[in-house]
Amino acid sequence: MTGTPLTPVEDALAHLLERARPVTETETVDLAHSLGRILATDHTVPADVPPADNSAVDGYAVRCADLSGDPVLPVSARVPAGQAPKAIVPGTAVRIFTGSEIPAGADAVVMQERIELLDDGIRIPVDVSAGQNIRRRGQDLATGDLAIPRGTPIRPQEMGLLASMGVARVPVLRRFRVAVLTTGDELVDPGKSLAPGQIYNSNRFTLLGLLERTGCEVVLCETVEDTRSATAATLERAAGVADLIITSGGVSVGEEDHIRAVLEDSGGLSLWRLAIKPGKPLAFGRIGDTPVLGLPGNPVSVLVTFLVVGAPYIRFCQGDTRSTIYGEQLPADFAVPQSSMRREFVRARKTLTDQGLVVEAFPNQSSGVLSSACWADGFAVVPEHTTITPGDIITYYSFTELLGK
C-alpha cells in the first residue's frame, strides 16, 4: 500500500465509524460513581419534580384576594422547608422560606424584602400577582416525561437530575476496553537512566491520559519489541482482551515499522496515510475481529490524530450519542503563507486583545515539540490548499471540546 493516496480526514473518520461496533453490555453503578459513564437506558420521570408547589424565595405566602385596600395581615403560621403546611387562614400571611411547600389556598409569595414588618403583622406596599414566586409542581420534570435519554454522558448536572428523581443506582454501558502498545527499542520508561540513542516513552503517558479523559478502561499497556514476530504476538494477545488496540509508531514505511506490516500481511489493513498535518502515517485495520488504530510515533502527531480521529471513534463505540463538536469561528493572529495538500491542525490558543478574541499559534509547529501542546489550549484548522493571513476567520477547536467533555 506504499502508493496509497492520502485519505481526507472526513473520509477516514467515516471509514472508522462504518466499522465501529458500539458497546452493548451494561452494568449498574452507584450514582456517586456514575460521572463520565454513558447512560444505558432512557430515564423517565417516576414522580413530579418538584413534588409540590414550593416557594422560590424567602418571604410570605398570601391570598391575592386578601390584598385589596392595603390591609395589615397577621402572620398565622411559619413553614420551614421540609415541613408539611396547613391550609392558609383567610386574611392572614404565612411566613415561608425558599423550598417550603405552599400552603393550600395561598396563591402568591411576596419576597421578605418587599414587605413592611409591623408589630401586628405585615403590610405589602407593592403589587402582587397570582403565581408570583411559586415554583409549580412538576415545573422541572413531570411524571412520565423523558428526563435523560440513553447514550447521554453523565455529567455533574445529570447526576443531580437523577438524584432529584430518587435514582440511587444507574444502568450504564460498560467501559470501552483499550490496549495501548508503544513501539520502539529506543523507548525507556520515565525514572530510568537513558543510554545513548534512547528516549523516554512520552506517547504511552499521553495516551493513558487521553484514554482516562475519554472514560476508557486500559486493559493492556506495553512497549513492543521491534521485531515482526514480537509485534504479531503482542497484537494477537491484545486482541484477546481489548475492544480496540491503539499503537504509536510502527506505521510508516521504515524497515522497523512492523505494526503496519503485520496488519498488511494479515489482510487486516483497510486504511493508511491521512491528508493531515501532523499525523500522515496513520493506519487502521484489524487483528481478527479487534480493530487496531495505528497512530504515528511523533509525540504531537499522537495527540492530533487521537483527538481528531480516535476520540470520535471511541465516543461512537462507547454509545455516546450526545457529544457534538462544533468549534468556534475566530480571527487568526498568525500567518500560514504556504498552502498544503494536507489539513493542518495548528497548536493554538485564544487570546483577548483590544479588538476581541483572536487565535494565536505556537511559533514552532514541529511534530516533535510536545511543549507546544502544553502551551496550547486547542487546534486552529488550516484547510487543505489554503493560506492564512492575520485576521482571516479560522475554525478553532479546544482540547476540551475535542475530548467531548
Short mmCIF file of C-alpha atoms in Angstrom, two decimals:
data_model
loop_
_atom_site.label_atom_id
_atom_site.label_comp_id
_atom_site.label_asym_id
_atom_site.label_seq_id
_atom_site.Cartn_x
_atom_site.Cartn_y
_atom_site.Cartn_z
CA MET A 1 0.00 0.00 0.00
CA THR A 2 3.02 2.28 -0.34
CA GLY A 3 1.43 4.06 -3.29
CA THR A 4 -1.85 4.65 -1.48
CA PRO A 5 -3.09 8.24 -1.90
CA LEU A 6 -3.69 10.35 1.19
CA THR A 7 -7.17 9.93 2.65
CA PRO A 8 -9.07 13.11 3.59
CA VAL A 9 -9.89 13.43 7.29
CA GLU A 10 -13.69 13.16 6.80
CA ASP A 11 -13.31 10.05 4.65
CA ALA A 12 -11.00 8.44 7.20
CA LEU A 13 -13.40 9.14 10.05
CA ALA A 14 -16.35 7.83 8.03
CA HIS A 15 -14.30 4.69 7.29
CA LEU A 16 -13.72 4.11 11.00
CA LEU A 17 -17.30 4.81 12.05
CA GLU A 18 -18.72 2.47 9.42
CA ARG A 19 -16.69 -0.32 11.02
CA ALA A 20 -17.31 0.64 14.64
CA ARG A 21 -19.15 -1.70 16.98
CA PRO A 22 -20.72 0.12 19.93
CA VAL A 23 -20.56 -1.49 23.35
CA THR A 24 -23.86 -3.11 24.32
CA GLU A 25 -23.03 -4.76 27.66
CA THR A 26 -24.33 -2.89 30.69
CA GLU A 27 -23.65 -2.69 34.40
CA THR A 28 -25.24 -0.83 37.28
CA VAL A 29 -23.22 1.59 39.39
CA ASP A 30 -23.91 3.79 42.37
CA LEU A 31 -24.99 7.27 41.35
CA ALA A 32 -21.98 8.69 43.20
CA HIS A 33 -19.69 6.73 40.85
CA SER A 34 -21.53 7.42 37.59
CA LEU A 35 -19.63 10.54 36.47
CA GLY A 36 -18.42 10.20 32.89
CA ARG A 37 -20.29 6.96 32.23
CA ILE A 38 -22.76 6.53 29.37
CA LEU A 39 -26.40 6.04 30.33
CA ALA A 40 -27.60 2.64 29.12
CA THR A 41 -31.36 3.20 29.30
CA ASP A 42 -33.87 6.00 28.95
CA HIS A 43 -34.82 7.55 32.27
CA THR A 44 -38.43 8.64 32.54
CA VAL A 45 -39.74 10.69 35.43
CA PRO A 46 -41.30 8.49 38.17
CA ALA A 47 -42.89 11.41 40.02
CA ASP A 48 -43.26 15.16 39.57
CA VAL A 49 -40.21 17.29 40.39
CA PRO A 50 -40.76 19.30 42.47
CA PRO A 51 -43.40 17.08 44.11
CA ALA A 52 -45.50 20.05 45.28
CA ASP A 53 -45.79 23.80 44.69
CA ASN A 54 -42.99 25.48 46.65
CA SER A 55 -41.59 28.92 47.30
CA ALA A 56 -38.83 30.35 45.12
CA VAL A 57 -37.86 32.92 47.78
CA ASP A 58 -37.83 33.65 51.48
CA GLY A 59 -40.97 35.65 52.21
CA TYR A 60 -44.68 35.38 52.96
CA ALA A 61 -47.37 33.26 51.32
CA VAL A 62 -50.65 35.15 50.84
CA ARG A 63 -54.00 35.03 49.08
CA CYS A 64 -54.26 37.75 46.45
CA ALA A 65 -57.96 38.12 47.34
CA ASP A 66 -56.92 39.39 50.78
CA LEU A 67 -54.75 42.24 49.49
CA SER A 68 -57.30 44.85 48.40
CA GLY A 69 -57.38 48.04 50.46
CA ASP A 70 -53.76 47.88 51.71
CA PRO A 71 -54.52 45.69 54.75
CA VAL A 72 -52.23 44.60 57.57
CA LEU A 73 -52.13 40.80 57.51
CA PRO A 74 -51.38 38.94 60.73
CA VAL A 75 -48.84 36.12 60.37
CA SER A 76 -50.76 32.95 61.21
CA ALA A 77 -48.08 30.28 60.64
CA ARG A 78 -44.45 29.60 59.87
CA VAL A 79 -43.43 26.88 57.38
CA PRO A 80 -39.74 25.89 57.29
CA ALA A 81 -38.59 23.87 54.31
CA GLY A 82 -39.26 20.19 54.84
CA GLN A 83 -42.45 20.60 56.86
CA ALA A 84 -45.94 19.98 55.51
CA PRO A 85 -48.02 23.18 55.86
CA LYS A 86 -51.60 23.55 56.95
CA ALA A 87 -54.00 25.49 54.74
CA ILE A 88 -53.64 29.26 54.98
CA VAL A 89 -56.15 31.02 57.20
CA PRO A 90 -58.02 33.57 55.03
CA GLY A 91 -56.99 37.15 55.78
CA THR A 92 -53.52 36.15 57.07
CA ALA A 93 -49.99 35.61 55.77
CA VAL A 94 -47.74 32.59 56.30
CA ARG A 95 -44.00 33.00 56.87
CA ILE A 96 -42.30 30.80 54.30
CA PHE A 97 -38.78 30.01 53.09
CA THR A 98 -37.13 29.02 49.83
CA GLY A 99 -38.20 25.47 49.03
CA SER A 100 -41.06 25.45 51.53
CA GLU A 101 -44.28 23.87 50.30
CA ILE A 102 -47.02 26.38 49.53
CA PRO A 103 -49.96 26.19 51.96
CA ALA A 104 -53.26 25.19 50.39
CA GLY A 105 -55.25 28.30 49.50
CA ALA A 106 -52.21 30.59 49.09
CA ASP A 107 -51.63 31.77 45.53
CA ALA A 108 -48.59 34.07 45.76
CA VAL A 109 -45.38 34.60 47.70
CA VAL A 110 -44.03 38.07 48.45
CA MET A 111 -40.28 38.45 48.98
CA GLN A 112 -39.40 39.45 52.53
CA GLU A 113 -37.56 42.49 51.16
CA ARG A 114 -40.84 43.80 49.70
CA ILE A 115 -42.95 43.83 52.88
CA GLU A 116 -43.25 46.17 55.84
CA LEU A 117 -42.93 44.23 59.08
CA LEU A 118 -45.24 45.66 61.77
CA ASP A 119 -45.93 44.67 65.36
CA ASP A 120 -49.28 43.13 64.45
CA GLY A 121 -48.43 41.66 61.05
CA ILE A 122 -47.16 42.70 57.62
CA ARG A 123 -48.16 45.29 55.05
CA ILE A 124 -47.41 44.75 51.36
CA PRO A 125 -46.86 48.09 49.60
CA VAL A 126 -46.28 46.52 46.16
CA ASP A 127 -48.49 44.91 43.54
CA VAL A 128 -48.83 41.15 43.84
CA SER A 129 -49.96 38.81 41.10
CA ALA A 130 -51.22 35.25 41.34
CA GLY A 131 -48.43 32.67 40.98
CA GLN A 132 -45.72 35.15 41.94
CA ASN A 133 -42.55 33.44 43.28
CA ILE A 134 -44.17 29.99 43.23
CA ARG A 135 -42.40 27.04 41.65
CA ARG A 136 -45.17 24.77 40.43
CA ARG A 137 -45.37 21.05 40.99
CA GLY A 138 -43.76 19.26 38.03
CA GLN A 139 -42.19 22.51 36.80
CA ASP A 140 -38.82 20.80 36.33
CA LEU A 141 -39.98 17.28 35.49
CA ALA A 142 -43.49 15.90 35.02
CA THR A 143 -44.38 12.27 35.67
CA GLY A 144 -43.80 10.12 32.60
CA ASP A 145 -41.61 12.63 30.75
CA LEU A 146 -38.29 11.53 29.27
CA ALA A 147 -35.74 13.09 31.60
CA ILE A 148 -32.45 11.76 30.16
CA PRO A 149 -32.17 9.55 27.06
CA ARG A 150 -29.88 6.56 26.74
CA GLY A 151 -26.49 7.39 25.25
CA THR A 152 -26.10 10.50 27.38
CA PRO A 153 -22.68 11.02 29.01
CA ILE A 154 -23.33 11.59 32.69
CA ARG A 155 -22.03 14.95 33.86
CA PRO A 156 -22.46 16.51 37.33
CA GLN A 157 -25.79 18.03 36.23
CA GLU A 158 -27.13 14.64 35.10
CA MET A 159 -26.06 13.21 38.45
CA GLY A 160 -28.05 15.92 40.18
CA LEU A 161 -31.10 15.40 37.97
CA LEU A 162 -31.06 11.65 38.57
CA ALA A 163 -30.78 12.30 42.29
CA SER A 164 -33.77 14.66 42.12
CA MET A 165 -35.82 11.74 40.78
CA GLY A 166 -34.71 9.46 43.61
CA VAL A 167 -32.35 7.35 41.46
CA ALA A 168 -29.63 5.75 43.62
CA ARG A 169 -28.12 3.27 41.12
CA VAL A 170 -27.68 3.88 37.43
CA PRO A 171 -27.54 1.43 34.49
CA VAL A 172 -24.57 2.38 32.31
CA LEU A 173 -22.70 0.84 29.40
CA ARG A 174 -19.57 -0.98 30.45
CA ARG A 175 -16.33 0.85 29.83
CA PHE A 176 -14.71 0.60 26.40
CA ARG A 177 -11.58 -1.57 26.76
CA VAL A 178 -8.41 -0.38 25.08
CA ALA A 179 -4.94 -1.88 24.77
CA VAL A 180 -2.07 0.60 24.41
CA LEU A 181 1.05 -0.59 22.60
CA THR A 182 4.02 1.71 22.04
CA THR A 183 6.75 0.61 19.66
CA GLY A 184 10.46 1.29 19.55
CA ASP A 185 13.51 -0.30 21.14
CA GLU A 186 14.73 3.22 21.90
CA LEU A 187 11.91 3.85 24.39
CA VAL A 188 12.65 3.92 28.11
CA ASP A 189 10.20 4.35 30.95
CA PRO A 190 10.47 7.57 32.98
CA GLY A 191 12.51 7.15 36.14
CA LYS A 192 15.27 5.15 34.45
CA SER A 193 18.57 6.45 33.12
CA LEU A 194 18.94 6.96 29.38
CA ALA A 195 21.65 5.20 27.41
CA PRO A 196 22.94 6.67 24.14
CA GLY A 197 20.20 6.55 21.47
CA GLN A 198 17.37 6.16 23.97
CA ILE A 199 14.44 8.47 24.71
CA TYR A 200 11.70 8.47 27.30
CA ASN A 201 8.36 6.95 26.34
CA SER A 202 6.12 10.03 26.35
CA ASN A 203 3.49 8.61 23.99
CA ARG A 204 2.43 5.95 26.49
CA PHE A 205 1.54 8.58 29.06
CA THR A 206 -0.12 10.92 26.60
CA LEU A 207 -2.35 8.04 25.51
CA LEU A 208 -3.06 6.89 29.06
CA GLY A 209 -4.19 10.41 29.94
CA LEU A 210 -6.33 10.75 26.82
CA LEU A 211 -7.99 7.38 27.41
CA GLU A 212 -8.75 8.20 31.03
CA ARG A 213 -10.28 11.52 29.97
CA THR A 214 -12.46 9.69 27.43
CA GLY A 215 -13.68 7.19 30.04
CA CYS A 216 -11.94 4.10 28.67
CA GLU A 217 -10.54 1.15 30.59
CA VAL A 218 -6.93 0.36 29.67
CA VAL A 219 -6.62 -3.43 29.80
CA LEU A 220 -3.07 -3.76 28.47
CA CYS A 221 -0.19 -1.31 28.25
CA GLU A 222 3.15 -2.46 26.88
CA THR A 223 6.15 -1.41 24.82
CA VAL A 224 6.58 -3.81 21.91
CA GLU A 225 9.94 -5.18 20.87
CA ASP A 226 10.95 -4.04 17.39
CA THR A 227 10.63 -7.38 15.63
CA ARG A 228 7.95 -8.70 13.32
CA SER A 229 7.32 -11.80 15.43
CA ALA A 230 7.08 -9.89 18.74
CA THR A 231 4.76 -7.33 17.17
CA ALA A 232 2.45 -10.01 15.75
CA ALA A 233 2.39 -11.95 19.02
CA THR A 234 1.62 -8.88 21.13
CA LEU A 235 -1.13 -7.72 18.78
CA GLU A 236 -2.74 -11.18 18.96
CA ARG A 237 -2.59 -11.13 22.76
CA ALA A 238 -4.05 -7.64 22.94
CA ALA A 239 -6.84 -8.62 20.55
CA GLY A 240 -7.99 -11.21 23.04
CA VAL A 241 -8.72 -8.71 25.82
CA ALA A 242 -9.48 -5.36 24.16
CA ASP A 243 -12.27 -3.72 22.19
CA LEU A 244 -9.64 -1.56 20.48
CA ILE A 245 -5.87 -1.67 20.17
CA ILE A 246 -4.13 1.70 19.91
CA THR A 247 -0.50 1.72 18.87
CA SER A 248 2.01 4.53 18.48
CA GLY A 249 4.83 4.24 15.98
CA GLY A 250 5.49 1.39 13.58
CA VAL A 251 3.06 2.54 10.88
CA SER A 252 5.36 4.37 8.48
CA VAL A 253 7.49 2.85 5.70
CA GLY A 254 10.71 2.08 7.58
CA GLU A 255 12.18 -1.40 7.94
CA GLU A 256 11.35 -1.35 11.66
CA ASP A 257 7.73 -0.22 11.17
CA HIS A 258 6.18 -3.58 11.98
CA ILE A 259 2.64 -2.59 13.02
CA ARG A 260 1.60 -1.62 9.50
CA ALA A 261 3.43 -4.59 8.05
CA VAL A 262 1.71 -7.10 10.35
CA LEU A 263 -1.71 -5.62 9.55
CA GLU A 264 -0.91 -5.66 5.85
CA ASP A 265 0.37 -9.24 5.91
CA SER A 266 -2.73 -10.46 7.73
CA GLY A 267 -5.04 -8.75 5.26
CA GLY A 268 -6.42 -6.54 8.02
CA LEU A 269 -5.10 -3.13 6.89
CA SER A 270 -8.00 -1.09 5.49
CA LEU A 271 -6.74 2.48 5.85
CA TRP A 272 -3.30 4.02 5.72
CA ARG A 273 -1.97 7.57 5.32
CA LEU A 274 -4.14 10.58 6.07
CA ALA A 275 -4.18 14.03 4.50
CA ILE A 276 -3.49 15.52 7.92
CA LYS A 277 -0.62 17.53 9.34
CA PRO A 278 0.90 16.36 11.58
CA GLY A 279 -0.02 12.69 11.55
CA LYS A 280 0.09 11.44 7.96
CA PRO A 281 1.24 7.84 8.67
CA LEU A 282 -1.94 6.68 10.42
CA ALA A 283 -3.20 3.14 9.95
CA PHE A 284 -6.46 1.37 10.72
CA GLY A 285 -7.20 -2.32 10.45
CA ARG A 286 -7.98 -5.47 12.40
CA ILE A 287 -6.32 -8.36 14.11
CA GLY A 288 -9.00 -10.99 13.91
CA ASP A 289 -12.17 -9.13 14.92
CA THR A 290 -10.41 -6.50 17.03
CA PRO A 291 -9.84 -3.06 15.47
CA VAL A 292 -6.36 -1.56 15.52
CA LEU A 293 -5.78 2.18 15.34
CA GLY A 294 -2.13 2.75 14.49
CA LEU A 295 -1.05 6.27 15.38
CA PRO A 296 2.22 7.86 14.24
CA GLY A 297 5.25 7.91 16.52
CA ASN A 298 5.91 11.63 16.81
CA PRO A 299 4.53 12.97 20.11
CA VAL A 300 2.35 15.75 18.69
CA SER A 301 1.10 13.51 15.90
CA VAL A 302 -0.17 11.10 18.55
CA LEU A 303 -2.14 13.89 20.21
CA VAL A 304 -3.54 15.29 16.95
CA THR A 305 -4.62 12.01 15.41
CA PHE A 306 -6.13 10.72 18.65
CA LEU A 307 -8.22 13.87 19.15
CA VAL A 308 -9.26 14.30 15.52
CA VAL A 309 -9.88 10.67 14.53
CA GLY A 310 -9.54 8.43 17.59
CA ALA A 311 -11.77 10.30 20.03
CA PRO A 312 -14.86 10.43 17.75
CA TYR A 313 -14.45 6.73 17.00
CA ILE A 314 -14.19 5.89 20.70
CA ARG A 315 -17.23 8.01 21.59
CA PHE A 316 -19.27 6.17 18.95
CA CYS A 317 -18.11 2.79 20.27
CA GLN A 318 -18.96 3.90 23.82
CA GLY A 319 -22.56 4.55 22.78
CA ASP A 320 -22.22 8.30 23.34
CA THR A 321 -25.00 9.90 21.27
CA ARG A 322 -24.80 13.40 22.71
CA SER A 323 -21.28 14.80 22.22
CA THR A 324 -21.17 17.07 19.17
CA ILE A 325 -18.11 19.02 18.05
CA TYR A 326 -18.73 22.45 16.51
CA GLY A 327 -15.64 24.57 17.07
CA GLU A 328 -15.50 28.36 17.07
CA GLN A 329 -15.07 30.80 14.22
CA LEU A 330 -12.40 33.32 15.25
CA PRO A 331 -9.83 35.60 13.57
CA ALA A 332 -6.31 34.24 13.25
CA ASP A 333 -3.42 36.12 14.78
CA PHE A 334 -0.89 34.18 12.74
CA ALA A 335 0.07 33.55 9.14
CA VAL A 336 0.41 30.40 7.04
CA PRO A 337 1.97 31.70 3.82
CA GLN A 338 2.27 28.34 2.04
CA SER A 339 -0.64 26.02 1.37
CA SER A 340 -0.51 22.26 1.81
CA MET A 341 -2.38 19.31 0.36
CA ARG A 342 -2.93 18.17 3.97
CA ARG A 343 -5.27 19.72 6.53
CA GLU A 344 -3.15 21.23 9.27
CA PHE A 345 -4.05 21.27 12.95
CA VAL A 346 -2.06 24.13 14.40
CA ARG A 347 -1.36 24.16 18.12
CA ALA A 348 -3.02 27.37 19.23
CA ARG A 349 -4.86 29.19 21.98
CA LYS A 350 -7.35 32.02 22.30
CA THR A 351 -6.08 35.43 23.37
CA LEU A 352 -8.10 38.52 24.29
CA THR A 353 -6.88 41.67 22.58
CA ASP A 354 -8.25 45.20 22.28
CA GLN A 355 -10.06 44.01 19.14
CA GLY A 356 -11.56 40.97 20.86
CA LEU A 357 -10.70 37.27 20.89
CA VAL A 358 -8.12 36.04 18.41
CA VAL A 359 -6.31 32.74 17.93
CA GLU A 360 -2.54 32.74 18.23
CA ALA A 361 -0.28 29.88 17.18
CA PHE A 362 2.81 28.44 18.85
CA PRO A 363 5.88 29.55 16.88
CA ASN A 364 7.31 26.05 16.38
CA GLN A 365 4.83 23.59 14.84
CA SER A 366 7.26 20.67 14.59
CA SER A 367 5.58 17.35 15.35
CA GLY A 368 8.29 16.58 17.90
CA VAL A 369 7.73 19.70 20.03
CA LEU A 370 5.32 18.40 22.66
CA SER A 371 5.77 21.52 24.78
CA SER A 372 3.73 23.35 22.13
CA ALA A 373 0.70 21.25 23.09
CA CYS A 374 1.14 22.24 26.74
CA TRP A 375 1.26 25.92 25.75
CA ALA A 376 -1.83 25.47 23.55
CA ASP A 377 -5.46 25.04 24.55
CA GLY A 378 -6.61 23.63 21.22
CA PHE A 379 -6.12 23.45 17.45
CA ALA A 380 -6.63 26.04 14.75
CA VAL A 381 -7.57 24.35 11.48
CA VAL A 382 -5.88 25.32 8.23
CA PRO A 383 -7.85 23.65 5.41
CA GLU A 384 -6.19 21.92 2.50
CA HIS A 385 -4.81 24.18 -0.27
CA THR A 386 -5.32 27.27 1.93
CA THR A 387 -3.09 30.09 3.12
CA ILE A 388 -3.80 32.17 6.21
CA THR A 389 -3.13 35.84 6.82
CA PRO A 390 -3.75 37.58 10.16
CA GLY A 391 -7.40 38.49 10.50
CA ASP A 392 -8.71 35.57 8.43
CA ILE A 393 -11.52 33.67 10.12
CA ILE A 394 -10.50 30.15 11.05
CA THR A 395 -12.07 27.25 12.94
CA TYR A 396 -10.70 26.69 16.43
CA TYR A 397 -11.33 23.53 18.48
CA SER A 398 -10.45 23.44 22.17
CA PHE A 399 -8.91 20.27 23.55
CA THR A 400 -11.85 20.01 25.95
CA GLU A 401 -14.36 20.02 23.11
CA LEU A 402 -12.38 17.52 21.06
CA LEU A 403 -12.38 15.17 24.05
CA GLY A 404 -16.18 15.56 24.18
CA LYS A 405 -16.11 16.55 27.85
#
